[in-house]
Amino acid sequence: MGWMCKTCLNRNAWPFGGGNLIRIGVLALQGSVEEHLKMLSNLQEVRAIPVKTLSDIKRVDGIILPGGESTTQAKLLRDFDLFHELRDRIKGGLPVWGTCAGLILLAKNVINEQAHLGVMDVTVRRNAYGRQLDSFSRMVTLPPVSCNPVELVFIRAPWIEAVHDSATVLAKCNGHIVAARQGRMLGTAFHPELTQDASFHRYFVDIVSQAS
Ligand code: GLN
């Protein structure tokens, strides 16, 4: 067997660690919720939980903020009184992965707009690639995530204009930053849940299992 990155090694080793399921929540207010839940349900060591209430937020080990419409999601977070609890848990170390609109929710700076949760040291530009028609996908090699090329699907996506402080660039596409990591926070401008490849979900589960 040749060299394999940690994610692929873990994939071959699963199920590991004596059977305690890792509870991964998906914020279930709007957007690509079902797709993330389906992807997670294929991972043996994970219990996938739709998050709609305060008590849901309290019982997950990590949470995914799905793609959709960031302004709508931010409004719903406030309407359902989840905003502060979610922000406080993330600030307290709850592992989080924002995909597309979810990345926008996490960012401390959103160009020309108000930030939302404002927890991750990145500056994002909404709808950076243009309109819905300008959606596209690319195969990219991302060694920390998988040894094989992974498909990145962009739908009316933001890009990351800059990373600050301890945030680091995880992936670039066509010269723009499209994924970043800051400790237990992961942000991707694209949608791994719309592909057949669970590498990013495994990568996040790995972050969560190391934090738990
Ligand atoms: N354009 C959306 C926004 O700005 C994000 C799109 C997506 O999540 N696919 O919120």
Tab-separated table of C-alpha atoms and ligand atoms in Angstrom:
chain	number	residue	atom	x	y	z
A	1	MET	CA	0.000	0.000	0.000
A	2	GLY	CA	1.371	3.473	-0.935
A	3	TRP	CA	1.318	6.611	1.158
A	4	MET	CA	-2.126	7.600	2.446
A	5	CYS	CA	-3.301	10.778	4.151
A	6	LYS	CA	-4.823	10.517	7.628
A	7	THR	CA	-8.398	10.776	6.361
A	8	CYS	CA	-7.959	7.816	4.021
A	9	LEU	CA	-6.136	5.785	6.672
A	10	ASN	CA	-9.025	6.379	9.087
A	11	ARG	CA	-11.489	5.430	6.388
A	12	ASN	CA	-9.831	2.030	6.130
A	13	ALA	CA	-9.669	1.626	9.894
A	14	TRP	CA	-13.306	2.420	10.689
A	15	PRO	CA	-15.238	1.660	12.812
A	16	PHE	CA	-12.750	2.625	15.506
A	17	GLY	CA	-12.704	3.540	19.162
A	18	GLY	CA	-15.139	1.165	20.889
A	19	GLY	CA	-18.513	2.216	19.580
A	20	ASN	CA	-19.456	5.620	21.019
A	21	LEU	CA	-21.259	7.427	18.229
A	22	ILE	CA	-20.166	10.967	17.426
A	23	ARG	CA	-23.220	13.232	17.317
A	24	ILE	CA	-22.976	15.605	14.383
A	25	GLY	CA	-25.754	18.161	14.024
A	26	VAL	CA	-26.901	19.877	10.838
A	27	LEU	CA	-28.579	23.238	11.366
A	28	ALA	CA	-32.003	22.476	9.924
A	29	LEU	CA	-33.628	25.854	9.286
A	30	GLN	CA	-33.104	26.279	5.544
A	31	GLY	CA	-30.891	25.026	2.725
A	32	SER	CA	-29.107	21.757	1.911
A	33	VAL	CA	-29.942	20.015	5.193
A	34	GLU	CA	-31.089	16.611	3.908
A	35	GLU	CA	-28.010	16.234	1.715
A	36	HIS	CA	-25.658	16.688	4.682
A	37	LEU	CA	-27.729	14.352	6.878
A	38	LYS	CA	-27.643	11.694	4.155
A	39	MET	CA	-23.875	12.030	3.731
A	40	LEU	CA	-23.340	11.715	7.499
A	41	SER	CA	-25.689	8.756	7.834
A	42	ASN	CA	-23.331	6.785	5.561
A	43	LEU	CA	-20.511	7.164	8.105
A	44	GLN	CA	-20.677	4.295	10.572
A	45	GLU	CA	-19.381	6.111	13.637
A	46	VAL	CA	-21.701	9.100	13.281
A	47	ARG	CA	-25.197	9.831	14.535
A	48	ALA	CA	-26.610	12.618	12.322
A	49	ILE	CA	-28.972	15.008	14.099
A	50	PRO	CA	-31.104	17.755	12.513
A	51	VAL	CA	-30.716	20.808	14.766
A	52	LYS	CA	-33.845	22.927	15.208
A	53	THR	CA	-33.998	23.735	18.918
A	54	LEU	CA	-31.816	24.940	21.780
A	55	SER	CA	-31.711	21.457	23.272
A	56	ASP	CA	-30.543	20.052	19.918
A	57	ILE	CA	-27.639	22.537	19.929
A	58	LYS	CA	-26.708	21.454	23.439
A	59	ARG	CA	-26.487	17.745	22.650
A	60	VAL	CA	-24.289	17.712	19.535
A	61	ASP	CA	-20.504	17.183	19.481
A	62	GLY	CA	-20.117	19.212	16.289
A	63	ILE	CA	-22.385	21.099	13.912
A	64	ILE	CA	-22.635	21.742	10.168
A	65	LEU	CA	-24.126	25.016	8.917
A	66	PRO	CA	-25.435	24.117	5.448
A	67	GLY	CA	-25.552	26.092	2.225
A	68	GLY	CA	-28.663	28.061	1.373
A	69	GLU	CA	-29.287	31.764	1.855
A	70	SER	CA	-27.206	33.331	4.608
A	71	THR	CA	-29.491	36.318	5.297
A	72	THR	CA	-32.530	34.034	5.616
A	73	GLN	CA	-30.642	31.620	7.862
A	74	ALA	CA	-29.411	34.459	10.094
A	75	LYS	CA	-32.972	35.770	10.401
A	76	LEU	CA	-34.324	32.309	11.253
A	77	LEU	CA	-31.561	31.788	13.847
A	78	ARG	CA	-32.818	34.934	15.592
A	79	ASP	CA	-36.524	34.168	15.082
A	80	PHE	CA	-36.074	30.726	16.677
A	81	ASP	CA	-33.890	32.172	19.425
A	82	LEU	CA	-30.908	29.971	18.535
A	83	PHE	CA	-28.450	32.692	17.524
A	84	HIS	CA	-26.768	33.381	20.863
A	85	GLU	CA	-26.601	29.776	22.043
A	86	LEU	CA	-25.047	28.705	18.736
A	87	ARG	CA	-22.511	31.555	18.771
A	88	ASP	CA	-21.616	30.923	22.422
A	89	ARG	CA	-21.137	27.185	21.898
A	90	ILE	CA	-18.879	27.810	18.891
A	91	LYS	CA	-16.878	30.367	20.868
A	92	GLY	CA	-16.650	27.763	23.635
A	93	GLY	CA	-15.051	25.259	21.230
A	94	LEU	CA	-17.926	23.396	19.553
A	95	PRO	CA	-16.494	22.169	16.227
A	96	VAL	CA	-18.321	23.795	13.321
A	97	TRP	CA	-18.232	23.481	9.548
A	98	GLY	CA	-19.913	26.157	7.454
A	99	THR	CA	-20.582	25.290	3.822
A	100	CYS	CA	-21.232	28.214	1.458
A	101	ALA	CA	-23.978	30.250	3.212
A	102	GLY	CA	-22.758	28.602	6.442
A	103	LEU	CA	-19.265	29.983	5.804
A	104	ILE	CA	-20.795	33.456	5.396
A	105	LEU	CA	-22.569	33.034	8.765
A	106	LEU	CA	-19.244	32.176	10.433
A	107	ALA	CA	-17.138	35.003	8.951
A	108	LYS	CA	-16.057	37.957	11.082
A	109	ASN	CA	-16.065	40.168	7.976
A	110	VAL	CA	-18.508	40.113	5.065
A	111	ILE	CA	-17.616	42.660	2.389
A	112	ASN	CA	-20.172	45.493	2.205
A	113	GLU	CA	-22.458	43.755	4.684
A	114	GLN	CA	-23.028	43.113	8.342
A	115	ALA	CA	-21.373	39.988	9.768
A	116	HIS	CA	-23.652	37.366	11.362
A	117	LEU	CA	-22.189	34.937	13.925
A	118	GLY	CA	-18.809	36.643	13.418
A	119	VAL	CA	-16.649	33.896	14.927
A	120	MET	CA	-14.108	32.960	12.241
A	121	ASP	CA	-11.190	35.197	11.251
A	122	VAL	CA	-11.945	35.337	7.546
A	123	THR	CA	-13.229	38.010	5.173
A	124	VAL	CA	-15.741	36.686	2.644
A	125	ARG	CA	-17.295	38.144	-0.484
A	126	ARG	CA	-20.887	36.978	-1.068
A	127	ASN	CA	-21.969	35.858	-4.543
A	128	ALA	CA	-18.368	36.419	-5.635
A	129	TYR	CA	-18.645	34.331	-8.814
A	130	GLY	CA	-21.793	36.039	-10.069
A	131	ARG	CA	-25.308	34.660	-10.429
A	132	GLN	CA	-26.858	31.198	-10.091
A	133	LEU	CA	-26.036	30.529	-13.764
A	134	ASP	CA	-22.353	30.987	-12.975
A	135	SER	CA	-22.327	27.851	-10.786
A	136	PHE	CA	-19.603	25.322	-11.643
A	137	SER	CA	-17.553	22.381	-10.352
A	138	ARG	CA	-13.821	21.543	-10.352
A	139	MET	CA	-11.686	18.550	-9.420
A	140	VAL	CA	-8.982	19.614	-6.983
A	141	THR	CA	-6.285	17.723	-5.063
A	142	LEU	CA	-6.386	18.585	-1.355
A	143	PRO	CA	-3.799	16.517	0.536
A	144	PRO	CA	-5.100	17.199	4.071
A	145	VAL	CA	-8.585	16.051	3.076
A	146	SER	CA	-8.020	13.149	0.690
A	147	CYS	CA	-5.236	11.566	-1.372
A	148	ASN	CA	-7.613	11.487	-4.348
A	149	PRO	CA	-8.863	14.568	-6.242
A	150	VAL	CA	-12.133	15.833	-4.748
A	151	GLU	CA	-14.984	17.519	-6.596
A	152	LEU	CA	-15.746	21.077	-5.505
A	153	VAL	CA	-19.248	22.286	-6.417
A	154	PHE	CA	-19.845	26.046	-6.345
A	155	ILE	CA	-23.414	27.390	-6.353
A	156	ARG	CA	-23.743	31.157	-6.210
A	157	ALA	CA	-20.782	30.834	-3.934
A	158	PRO	CA	-18.767	33.276	-1.875
A	159	TRP	CA	-15.002	33.208	-1.887
A	160	ILE	CA	-12.678	33.995	0.964
A	161	GLU	CA	-11.016	37.312	0.290
A	162	ALA	CA	-8.505	36.928	3.154
A	163	VAL	CA	-7.713	34.867	6.233
A	164	HIS	CA	-6.579	36.591	9.425
A	165	ASP	CA	-4.943	35.695	12.735
A	166	SER	CA	-4.836	31.932	13.251
A	167	ALA	CA	-7.120	31.049	10.311
A	168	THR	CA	-5.253	29.200	7.549
A	169	VAL	CA	-5.945	28.541	3.881
A	170	LEU	CA	-7.038	24.959	3.216
A	171	ALA	CA	-7.875	25.192	-0.492
A	172	LYS	CA	-7.625	27.546	-3.438
A	173	CYS	CA	-9.417	27.314	-6.764
A	174	ASN	CA	-8.646	29.552	-9.766
A	175	GLY	CA	-6.504	31.746	-7.518
A	176	HIS	CA	-9.196	32.342	-4.887
A	177	ILE	CA	-9.311	30.953	-1.375
A	178	VAL	CA	-12.265	28.575	-1.150
A	179	ALA	CA	-11.662	26.727	2.126
A	180	ALA	CA	-10.127	27.738	5.445
A	181	ARG	CA	-9.591	26.259	8.861
A	182	GLN	CA	-9.162	27.878	12.255
A	183	GLY	CA	-8.762	25.280	14.968
A	184	ARG	CA	-12.119	23.507	15.225
A	185	MET	CA	-13.738	25.831	12.690
A	186	LEU	CA	-13.901	24.792	9.050
A	187	GLY	CA	-15.327	26.915	6.250
A	188	THR	CA	-15.826	25.879	2.617
A	189	ALA	CA	-17.252	28.000	-0.201
A	190	PHE	CA	-18.394	24.828	-1.992
A	191	HIS	CA	-20.836	21.974	-1.368
A	192	PRO	CA	-19.286	18.530	-0.675
A	193	GLU	CA	-22.767	17.269	0.313
A	194	LEU	CA	-23.835	17.549	-3.336
A	195	THR	CA	-21.151	15.112	-4.512
A	196	GLN	CA	-20.660	11.358	-4.041
A	197	ASP	CA	-17.433	11.945	-2.117
A	198	ALA	CA	-17.565	11.923	1.708
A	199	SER	CA	-13.928	13.035	2.176
A	200	PHE	CA	-14.818	16.443	3.583
A	201	HIS	CA	-17.419	14.951	5.927
A	202	ARG	CA	-14.786	12.483	7.162
A	203	TYR	CA	-12.319	15.323	7.570
A	204	PHE	CA	-14.848	17.187	9.748
A	205	VAL	CA	-15.730	14.058	11.751
A	206	ASP	CA	-12.005	13.724	12.428
A	207	ILE	CA	-11.910	17.304	13.801
A	208	VAL	CA	-14.912	16.527	15.994
A	209	SER	CA	-13.571	13.214	17.274
A	210	GLN	CA	-10.255	14.850	18.210
A	211	ALA	CA	-12.151	17.564	20.110
A	212	SER	CA	-14.511	15.166	21.962
B	1	GLN	N1	-25.519	33.075	-2.253
B	1	GLN	C1	-25.829	32.539	-0.951
B	1	GLN	C2	-25.629	33.576	0.151
B	1	GLN	O1	-25.002	34.580	-0.111
B	1	GLN	C3	-24.970	31.316	-0.660
B	1	GLN	C4	-25.222	30.246	-1.692
B	1	GLN	C5	-25.101	28.838	-1.198
B	1	GLN	O2	-25.102	28.569	-0.003
B	1	GLN	N2	-25.064	27.923	-2.138
B	1	GLN	O3	-26.079	33.390	1.213
